[in-house]
């Protein structure tokens, strides 16, 4: 399995994590408690996703996922 063949739900979760993180990092975010809870929930989903049991190098795969999700999020924003 190629490390770039991520499941769609994993990419969507990482993209949602990025969006939530950015919303929380914005100046004067609204409803910070809800954003923090969402970030925690998404972090747990990312960390314990079954995909990580199938890759030989988890740190490398996690890094590639973050890069892919940033690109995915940039395409959605455009």
CSV table of N, CA, C and O in Angstrom, one decimal:
chain,number,residue,atom,x,y,z
A,1,UNK,N,0.8,-1.2,0.0
A,1,UNK,CA,0.0,0.0,0.0
A,1,UNK,C,0.9,1.2,0.0
A,1,UNK,O,1.8,1.4,0.8
A,2,UNK,N,0.6,2.1,-0.9
A,2,UNK,CA,1.4,3.4,-1.0
A,2,UNK,C,0.9,4.3,0.2
A,2,UNK,O,-0.2,4.4,0.5
A,3,UNK,N,1.9,5.0,0.7
A,3,UNK,CA,1.6,5.8,1.9
A,3,UNK,C,0.7,7.0,1.5
A,3,UNK,O,0.1,7.6,2.4
A,4,UNK,N,0.5,7.3,0.2
A,4,UNK,CA,-0.3,8.4,-0.2
A,4,UNK,C,-1.7,7.9,-0.5
A,4,UNK,O,-2.6,8.7,-0.8
A,5,UNK,N,-2.0,6.7,-0.3
A,5,UNK,CA,-3.4,6.1,-0.5
A,5,UNK,C,-4.2,6.2,0.8
A,5,UNK,O,-4.5,5.2,1.4
A,6,UNK,N,-4.5,7.4,1.2
A,6,UNK,CA,-5.2,7.6,2.5
A,6,UNK,C,-6.7,7.4,2.2
A,6,UNK,O,-7.2,7.8,1.2
A,7,UNK,N,-7.3,6.8,3.2
A,7,UNK,CA,-8.8,6.7,3.1
A,7,UNK,C,-9.4,8.1,3.1
A,7,UNK,O,-8.9,9.0,3.8
A,8,UNK,N,-10.5,8.2,2.4
A,8,UNK,CA,-11.2,9.5,2.3
A,8,UNK,C,-11.6,10.1,3.7
A,8,UNK,O,-11.4,11.3,3.9
A,9,UNK,N,-12.1,9.3,4.6
A,9,UNK,CA,-12.5,9.8,5.9
A,9,UNK,C,-11.3,10.3,6.7
A,9,UNK,O,-11.5,11.3,7.4
A,10,UNK,N,-10.1,9.7,6.5
A,10,UNK,CA,-9.0,10.2,7.2
A,10,UNK,C,-8.5,11.6,6.7
A,10,UNK,O,-8.2,12.5,7.4
A,11,UNK,N,-8.6,11.7,5.4
A,11,UNK,CA,-8.2,13.0,4.8
A,11,UNK,C,-9.2,14.1,5.2
A,11,UNK,O,-8.9,15.2,5.5
A,12,UNK,N,-10.5,13.7,5.2
A,12,UNK,CA,-11.5,14.7,5.6
A,12,UNK,C,-11.4,15.1,7.1
A,12,UNK,O,-11.6,16.2,7.4
A,13,UNK,N,-11.0,14.1,7.9
A,13,UNK,CA,-10.8,14.4,9.3
A,13,UNK,C,-9.7,15.3,9.5
A,13,UNK,O,-9.7,16.3,10.3
A,14,UNK,N,-8.6,15.1,8.8
A,14,UNK,CA,-7.4,16.0,8.9
A,14,UNK,C,-7.7,17.4,8.4
A,14,UNK,O,-7.3,18.4,9.0
A,15,UNK,N,-8.5,17.4,7.3
A,15,UNK,CA,-8.9,18.7,6.7
A,15,UNK,C,-9.7,19.5,7.8
A,15,UNK,O,-9.6,20.7,8.0
A,16,UNK,N,-10.7,18.8,8.4
A,16,UNK,CA,-11.5,19.4,9.4
A,16,UNK,C,-10.7,19.8,10.6
A,16,UNK,O,-10.9,20.9,11.2
A,17,UNK,N,-9.7,19.0,11.0
A,17,UNK,CA,-8.8,19.4,12.1
A,17,UNK,C,-8.1,20.7,11.8
A,17,UNK,O,-8.0,21.6,12.6
A,18,UNK,N,-7.6,20.8,10.5
A,18,UNK,CA,-6.8,22.0,10.1
A,18,UNK,C,-7.8,23.2,10.2
A,18,UNK,O,-7.4,24.3,10.6
A,19,UNK,N,-9.0,23.1,9.7
A,19,UNK,CA,-9.9,24.2,9.7
A,19,UNK,C,-10.3,24.6,11.1
A,19,UNK,O,-10.4,25.8,11.4
A,20,UNK,N,-10.5,23.7,12.0
A,20,UNK,CA,-10.8,24.0,13.4
A,20,UNK,C,-9.6,24.6,14.1
A,20,UNK,O,-9.8,25.6,14.8
A,21,UNK,N,-8.5,24.1,13.8
A,21,UNK,CA,-7.3,24.7,14.4
A,21,UNK,C,-7.1,26.2,13.9
A,21,UNK,O,-6.8,27.1,14.7
A,22,UNK,N,-7.3,26.4,12.6
A,22,UNK,CA,-7.2,27.8,12.1
A,22,UNK,C,-8.3,28.7,12.7
A,22,UNK,O,-8.0,29.9,13.0
A,23,UNK,N,-9.5,28.2,12.9
A,23,UNK,CA,-10.5,29.0,13.5
A,23,UNK,C,-10.2,29.4,14.9
A,23,UNK,O,-10.4,30.5,15.4
A,24,UNK,N,-9.6,28.4,15.6
A,24,UNK,CA,-9.2,28.7,17.0
A,24,UNK,C,-8.0,29.6,17.1
A,24,UNK,O,-7.9,30.4,18.0
A,25,UNK,N,-7.2,29.6,16.1
A,25,UNK,CA,-6.0,30.5,16.1
A,25,UNK,C,-6.3,31.9,15.6
A,25,UNK,O,-5.4,32.8,15.7
A,26,UNK,N,-7.4,32.1,15.0
A,26,UNK,CA,-7.8,33.4,14.5
A,26,UNK,C,-7.9,34.4,15.6
A,26,UNK,O,-8.2,34.0,16.8
A,27,UNK,N,-7.8,35.7,15.3
A,27,UNK,CA,-7.9,36.7,16.4
A,27,UNK,C,-9.4,36.7,16.9
A,27,UNK,O,-10.3,36.7,16.1
A,28,UNK,N,-9.6,36.7,18.2
A,28,UNK,CA,-10.9,36.7,18.8
A,28,UNK,C,-11.8,35.7,18.3
A,28,UNK,O,-12.9,36.0,17.8
A,29,UNK,N,-11.5,34.4,18.4
A,29,UNK,CA,-12.4,33.4,17.9
A,29,UNK,C,-13.7,33.3,18.7
A,29,UNK,O,-13.7,33.6,19.9
A,30,UNK,N,-14.7,32.9,18.1
A,30,UNK,CA,-16.0,32.8,18.8
A,30,UNK,C,-16.1,31.3,19.3
A,30,UNK,O,-15.7,30.4,18.6
A,31,UNK,N,-16.8,31.2,20.4
A,31,UNK,CA,-17.1,29.9,21.0
A,31,UNK,C,-15.8,29.0,21.1
A,31,UNK,O,-15.8,27.9,20.5
A,32,UNK,N,-14.8,29.5,21.8
A,32,UNK,CA,-13.6,28.7,21.9
A,32,UNK,C,-13.7,27.4,22.5
A,32,UNK,O,-13.0,26.4,22.2
A,33,UNK,N,-14.7,27.3,23.5
A,33,UNK,CA,-14.9,26.0,24.1
A,33,UNK,C,-15.3,24.9,23.1
A,33,UNK,O,-14.8,23.8,23.1
A,34,UNK,N,-16.2,25.3,22.2
A,34,UNK,CA,-16.7,24.3,21.2
A,34,UNK,C,-15.6,24.0,20.2
A,34,UNK,O,-15.4,22.8,19.8
A,35,UNK,N,-14.8,25.0,19.9
A,35,UNK,CA,-13.7,24.7,19.0
A,35,UNK,C,-12.6,23.8,19.6
A,35,UNK,O,-12.1,22.9,19.0
A,36,UNK,N,-12.3,24.0,20.9
A,36,UNK,CA,-11.4,23.2,21.6
A,36,UNK,C,-11.9,21.7,21.7
A,36,UNK,O,-11.1,20.8,21.5
A,37,UNK,N,-13.1,21.6,22.0
A,37,UNK,CA,-13.7,20.2,22.1
A,37,UNK,C,-13.7,19.5,20.7
A,37,UNK,O,-13.4,18.4,20.7
A,38,UNK,N,-14.0,20.3,19.7
A,38,UNK,CA,-14.0,19.7,18.3
A,38,UNK,C,-12.6,19.3,18.0
A,38,UNK,O,-12.3,18.2,17.4
A,39,UNK,N,-11.6,20.1,18.3
A,39,UNK,CA,-10.2,19.8,18.0
A,39,UNK,C,-9.8,18.6,18.7
A,39,UNK,O,-9.1,17.7,18.2
A,40,UNK,N,-10.2,18.4,20.0
A,40,UNK,CA,-9.8,17.2,20.7
A,40,UNK,C,-10.5,16.0,20.1
A,40,UNK,O,-9.8,15.0,20.0
A,41,UNK,N,-11.7,16.1,19.8
A,41,UNK,CA,-12.4,15.0,19.2
A,41,UNK,C,-11.8,14.5,17.8
A,41,UNK,O,-11.5,13.4,17.6
A,42,UNK,N,-11.5,15.5,17.0
A,42,UNK,CA,-10.8,15.2,15.7
A,42,UNK,C,-9.4,14.6,15.9
A,42,UNK,O,-9.0,13.7,15.2
A,43,UNK,N,-8.7,15.1,17.0
A,43,UNK,CA,-7.4,14.6,17.3
A,43,UNK,C,-7.4,13.1,17.6
A,43,UNK,O,-6.6,12.3,17.2
A,44,UNK,N,-8.4,12.8,18.4
A,44,UNK,CA,-8.6,11.4,18.8
A,44,UNK,C,-8.9,10.5,17.6
A,44,UNK,O,-8.4,9.4,17.5
A,45,UNK,N,-9.8,11.0,16.8
A,45,UNK,CA,-10.1,10.2,15.6
A,45,UNK,C,-8.9,10.0,14.7
A,45,UNK,O,-8.7,9.0,14.1
A,46,UNK,N,-8.1,11.1,14.5
A,46,UNK,CA,-6.9,11.0,13.7
A,46,UNK,C,-5.9,10.0,14.3
A,46,UNK,O,-5.4,9.1,13.6
A,47,UNK,N,-5.7,10.1,15.6
A,47,UNK,CA,-4.7,9.3,16.3
A,47,UNK,C,-5.0,7.8,16.2
A,47,UNK,O,-4.1,7.0,16.0
A,48,UNK,N,-6.3,7.5,16.5
A,48,UNK,CA,-6.7,6.1,16.6
A,48,UNK,C,-7.3,5.5,15.3
A,48,UNK,O,-7.9,4.4,15.4
A,49,UNK,N,-7.2,6.1,14.2
A,49,UNK,CA,-7.7,5.6,12.9
A,49,UNK,C,-7.0,4.3,12.6
A,49,UNK,O,-5.8,4.1,12.7
A,50,UNK,N,-7.8,3.3,12.2
A,50,UNK,CA,-7.3,2.0,11.9
A,50,UNK,C,-6.2,2.0,10.7
A,50,UNK,O,-5.4,1.1,10.7
A,51,UNK,N,-6.2,3.0,9.9
A,51,UNK,CA,-5.2,3.1,8.8
A,51,UNK,C,-3.8,3.0,9.3
A,51,UNK,O,-2.9,2.4,8.7
A,52,UNK,N,-3.5,3.6,10.5
A,52,UNK,CA,-2.1,3.6,11.0
A,52,UNK,C,-1.5,2.2,11.3
A,52,UNK,O,-0.3,2.1,11.3
A,53,UNK,N,-2.4,1.2,11.4
A,53,UNK,CA,-1.9,-0.1,11.6
A,53,UNK,C,-1.4,-0.8,10.3
A,53,UNK,O,-0.8,-1.8,10.4
A,54,UNK,N,-1.6,-0.1,9.2
A,54,UNK,CA,-1.3,-0.7,7.9
A,54,UNK,C,-0.1,-0.1,7.3
A,54,UNK,O,0.4,-0.6,6.2
A,55,UNK,N,0.5,0.9,7.8
A,55,UNK,CA,1.7,1.6,7.2
A,55,UNK,C,2.9,1.2,8.0
A,55,UNK,O,3.0,1.1,9.2
A,56,UNK,N,4.1,1.1,7.2
A,56,UNK,CA,5.3,0.8,7.9
A,56,UNK,C,5.9,1.9,8.7
A,56,UNK,O,6.6,1.7,9.7
A,57,UNK,N,5.7,3.1,8.2
A,57,UNK,CA,6.3,4.3,8.9
A,57,UNK,C,5.2,5.3,9.2
A,57,UNK,O,4.9,6.1,8.4
A,58,UNK,N,4.7,5.2,10.4
A,58,UNK,CA,3.6,6.1,10.8
A,58,UNK,C,4.0,7.6,10.8
A,58,UNK,O,3.2,8.4,10.3
A,59,UNK,N,5.1,8.0,11.4
A,59,UNK,CA,5.5,9.4,11.4
A,59,UNK,C,5.5,10.0,9.9
A,59,UNK,O,5.0,11.1,9.7
A,60,UNK,N,6.1,9.2,9.0
A,60,UNK,CA,6.2,9.7,7.6
A,60,UNK,C,4.8,9.8,7.0
A,60,UNK,O,4.4,10.8,6.4
A,61,UNK,N,3.9,8.8,7.3
A,61,UNK,CA,2.6,8.8,6.8
A,61,UNK,C,1.8,10.0,7.4
A,61,UNK,O,1.0,10.7,6.7
A,62,UNK,N,1.9,10.3,8.7
A,62,UNK,CA,1.2,11.4,9.3
A,62,UNK,C,1.6,12.7,8.7
A,62,UNK,O,0.8,13.6,8.4
A,63,UNK,N,2.9,12.8,8.4
A,63,UNK,CA,3.4,14.1,7.8
A,63,UNK,C,2.8,14.2,6.4
A,63,UNK,O,2.4,15.3,6.0
A,64,UNK,N,2.8,13.2,5.6
A,64,UNK,CA,2.2,13.2,4.3
A,64,UNK,C,0.7,13.5,4.3
A,64,UNK,O,0.2,14.3,3.5
A,65,UNK,N,0.1,13.0,5.3
A,65,UNK,CA,-1.4,13.3,5.4
A,65,UNK,C,-1.6,14.8,5.7
A,65,UNK,O,-2.5,15.4,5.1
A,66,UNK,N,-0.8,15.3,6.6
A,66,UNK,CA,-1.0,16.8,6.9
A,66,UNK,C,-0.7,17.6,5.7
A,66,UNK,O,-1.5,18.6,5.4
A,67,UNK,N,0.3,17.3,4.9
A,67,UNK,CA,0.6,18.0,3.6
A,67,UNK,C,-0.6,17.9,2.6
A,67,UNK,O,-1.0,18.8,2.0
A,68,UNK,N,-1.1,16.7,2.5
A,68,UNK,CA,-2.2,16.4,1.6
A,68,UNK,C,-3.4,17.1,2.0
A,68,UNK,O,-4.1,17.7,1.2
A,69,UNK,N,-3.7,17.1,3.3
A,69,UNK,CA,-4.9,17.8,3.8
A,69,UNK,C,-4.8,19.3,3.6
A,69,UNK,O,-5.8,20.0,3.3
A,70,UNK,N,-3.6,19.9,3.8
A,70,UNK,CA,-3.4,21.3,3.6
A,70,UNK,C,-3.7,21.7,2.1
A,70,UNK,O,-4.4,22.6,1.8
A,71,UNK,N,-3.2,20.8,1.2
A,71,UNK,CA,-3.5,21.0,-0.2
A,71,UNK,C,-5.0,20.9,-0.5
A,71,UNK,O,-5.5,21.6,-1.3
A,72,UNK,N,-5.6,19.9,0.1
A,72,UNK,CA,-7.0,19.6,-0.1
A,72,UNK,C,-7.8,20.8,0.4
A,72,UNK,O,-8.8,21.2,-0.3
A,73,UNK,N,-7.5,21.3,1.5
A,73,UNK,CA,-8.2,22.5,2.1
A,73,UNK,C,-8.0,23.7,1.2
A,73,UNK,O,-8.9,24.5,1.1
A,74,UNK,N,-6.8,23.9,0.6
A,74,UNK,CA,-6.5,25.0,-0.2
A,74,UNK,C,-7.3,25.0,-1.5
A,74,UNK,O,-7.8,26.0,-2.0
A,75,UNK,N,-7.5,23.8,-2.0
A,75,UNK,CA,-8.3,23.6,-3.2
A,75,UNK,C,-9.8,23.9,-3.0
A,75,UNK,O,-10.4,24.5,-3.7
A,76,UNK,N,-10.3,23.4,-1.8
A,76,UNK,CA,-11.6,23.7,-1.4
A,76,UNK,C,-11.9,25.2,-1.2
A,76,UNK,O,-12.9,25.7,-1.5
A,77,UNK,N,-10.9,25.9,-0.7
A,77,UNK,CA,-11.0,27.4,-0.4
A,77,UNK,C,-11.0,28.2,-1.7
A,77,UNK,O,-11.5,29.3,-1.8
A,78,UNK,N,-10.4,27.6,-2.7
A,78,UNK,CA,-10.2,28.4,-4.0
A,78,UNK,C,-11.5,28.4,-4.8
A,78,UNK,O,-12.4,27.7,-4.6
